[in-house]
Amino acid sequence: MGLNFNSITVKTIVHILFFSTLFVLFIGFVTKYIFSAAYLDLENEKVRIIVNNIKPSIALNLSYGFREAITEISNKALENKNILAIKINNYTTNDKLIFTKDIDSISSLEQDNLLHKSTLLDPATDKTIGELKLIYSKDSYESYMKKFYQWLFFGIFIFSISNLFLASILYKSLKNLSVLDAALKAFNPNQPKKLNLKISIGDEISSISQSANIMIENITRFLNASKELNKKLFQSQIHLKDAQRMAKVGSWDYNFEDKSLILSDEYYRILGIKLHTILTWQDFLSLICKDDYMRVYKEIQNAIRRGSQFDLEYAVILHNGKKIYIKSNGKVRKKQNGSMRITGVSMDITNDIKNQKTIEKLAYFDGLTGLANRTLLKDRMTKAIQNAKRTQDLLAVIFLDLDHFKLINDTLGHSVGDELLAYIASLLKTQLRESDTLSRLGGDEFVILLPIIKDIDTASNIASKIQQTLESKHDIGTHGLYITSSIGVAIYPEHGTTSDELIRNADTAMYEAKNEGRNKYKIYSQSMGNFVDKQLNLEQDLTTAVKRKTEIEVFYQPKIESLTQKISGAEALVRWRHPTKGLIFPDDFIYMAESTGLMVELGNIIIEASIKQVQEWNEFGFNNLKVAINLSARQFQDINLVPFVASMLSKFNVDGSQVEFEITESISMANMPTTFRILTELKELGVSIAIDDFGTGHSSLAYLKKFPIDTLKIDKSFIIDIAESDEDKVIAQTIISMAHSLGMKTVAEGVETQTHVTLLKQLKCDLLQGYFYTKPISKNDFITFLKEY
Ligand code: C2E
Ligand code: CA
Ligand code: CA
């Protein structure tokens, strides 16, 4: 360690040495001066006293000329060891009397010692008669001064020693400061070491260095902790990145102060932007699709104003033109100092939105016309009825059916028929208000809901206006088509209080209009209920039929593996062989069985017959065939369903794997927990579960995932036009890929042509069912079919 002349150490020591030297010199001079002057005064005083003693007698004897007496006096005086010589000048005689101890040179004595002169006066005349010189030894003064110097030097010595000691203490202490200084300067946070200073305990500087050591220990600990933290942070950052990548979630942070926008790697990936490209807030916002921009911008501005959170879904157009959907959760963070930032996470929900849109479309909208379907209509009707009940208003249901539409379809083809339906839909829309609901129930049946009307006349006016609009020539493609329609109207609450009742009665009124020669509208009236009486008779017949069992028959329609074209099983479809009316199809009596409480009993007859049939097939050597049994909502509510199925399986010794149950989406949606339980119990028997008519009801991916479902049956309405309609093809394709991604099989029903078979095979649909192979046939015919296929 080199000494710096600016260091306190050197300065302090130089100060001490300089000033103490000055001090010592000063004290030396002052004391010497004072002490020697005082001593000399004392000596002079002594001499003066001696002179005063001897001077009168010497003067007297000199005036008388008594030399002996003078000699005697002088010799006597010389006895004082300090008196070295006495010199007397006699002015009268000009004699010089000199008395000395030794006969040294008197002049040298005078020089080296104290000399006292005094005039001698004649005692009688007071005249000057001579001079007395007394030479007084300086020895005692000198020995006194010698002693004085000895003590002075001793004092200076002690003082210097103590100063040196002080300087050394200071030097040592201050030197430690420099060591400390150097150590602090050399301190490297990457290699923290203790300051290893050898400093005696109790010293202030040692205490400082101990403090510095403690500080360094703390810093070391802090550094180690931050290193550890950094490591963890780094790890968790990697985890976060992985998690973001897996979840397709990106995060971002915008700082208003320095206008910096930071995106996570995954968000760059989601947005299709090169990693770490610098984006401004404006660039970022400009990615938002035009249609969503203002809404999103306003929401964010609101959140900024309130310092609140926001939750947004919007579309983003990527650089490659692709449109993706983003869900962003953000938070505005305002600090008291006025600084502000927005942080958020954003998720790519494109697939969800697409699935949701497909499903919503399947669930609520008619694919062909984009109008509401039956589900949505009923939903809106239920709400409108509730509302009307509250406000005591009327509402109207208009049932519209095109006249001779079937003819157009059969002669000009499906595509013209479809085009016409779409055209009619758009035409009808122009006649209605926003609040009205226009729906298509299927085929050429349209139902319009007018949620609030003043009176029945209003409904009549609208019906007649619609009819007039339709009643003219319309150009559809290259064809000019003349269209008329039949309309039935039912009014709430007069003609019904539920959506089903109102639709049914509007339908009855429409039939009445058709019966009266078409191109008419009819308001429902009780007298139209003739039809109802017929139903009543049929209901009674059904009760008997279910009791007797013999009139109930089960037909079978094969399901064919699309890949191998092998028969994998058959759907069991009930028929009623009525004693007088002949073969009645399920669409004409199942609803009746449901509404009269016969369904469970009827269902059990079908289940028993179907399982028994499997046993028979097995015995004929057609093992491995699976029978698919339709289950209605009522059967699903029967607590004995599962035990009954189990007992049938064991009664006919059939394995559960040879039985499948087809349920509709509405059943599964009705009471989710119960559905889940019953399905699970059924599955425990080894049977499989299919969702029937998939695509026509309420579907949500969420419940499909939750339930133990094995198969989706694509509704035949999507299959019929699959070759012509791109939309139907996309729907079928979506359902198939969705089912496969959830590990389910797909069955297409309504397969009528070779084109259907080829197309569905391409789309990787697993099983095919339809008239192309055969209509549902009796059990005997089915056995023949099996043998001949
Ligand atoms: P579903 O379950 O959708 O049955 C398929 C219906 O489509 C059958 O009508 C069948 O004859 C018909 N079909 C089969 N292939 C084709 C085709 O290629 N083209 C066309 N256009 N139609 C085809 P079905 O037998 O009249 O049954 C009608 C509905 O009655 C069934 O629809 C089902 O919901 C119900 N059902 C039938 N049997 C039973 C049963 O045993 N129990 C219950 N609960 N319901 C049944
Ligand atoms: Ca079915
Ligand atoms: Ca079906």
PDB file of N, CA and C and ligand atoms in Angstrom, residues 571 630 662 692 713, ligand 2:
ATOM      1  N   GLU A 571     -79.596 -51.266 -36.979  1.00  0.00           N
ATOM      2  CA  GLU A 571     -80.398 -50.453 -36.076  1.00  0.00           C
ATOM      3  C   GLU A 571     -81.773 -51.099 -35.966  1.00  0.00           C
ATOM      4  N   ASN A 630     -82.883 -47.610 -30.220  1.00  0.00           N
ATOM      5  CA  ASN A 630     -83.197 -46.202 -29.923  1.00  0.00           C
ATOM      6  C   ASN A 630     -83.797 -46.080 -28.525  1.00  0.00           C
ATOM      7  N   GLU A 662     -78.975 -45.698 -28.889  1.00  0.00           N
ATOM      8  CA  GLU A 662     -78.932 -44.407 -29.572  1.00  0.00           C
ATOM      9  C   GLU A 662     -79.785 -43.420 -28.788  1.00  0.00           C
ATOM     10  N   ASP A 692     -77.726 -39.822 -31.551  1.00  0.00           N
ATOM     11  CA  ASP A 692     -78.526 -39.922 -32.775  1.00  0.00           C
ATOM     12  C   ASP A 692     -78.778 -38.532 -33.361  1.00  0.00           C
ATOM     13  N   LYS A 713     -73.964 -40.229 -34.697  1.00  0.00           N
ATOM     14  CA  LYS A 713     -74.697 -40.543 -35.935  1.00  0.00           C
ATOM     15  C   LYS A 713     -75.056 -39.224 -36.602  1.00  0.00           C
TER      16      LYS A 713
HETATM   17 CA    CA B   2     -81.827 -43.956 -34.492  1.00  0.00          CA
END
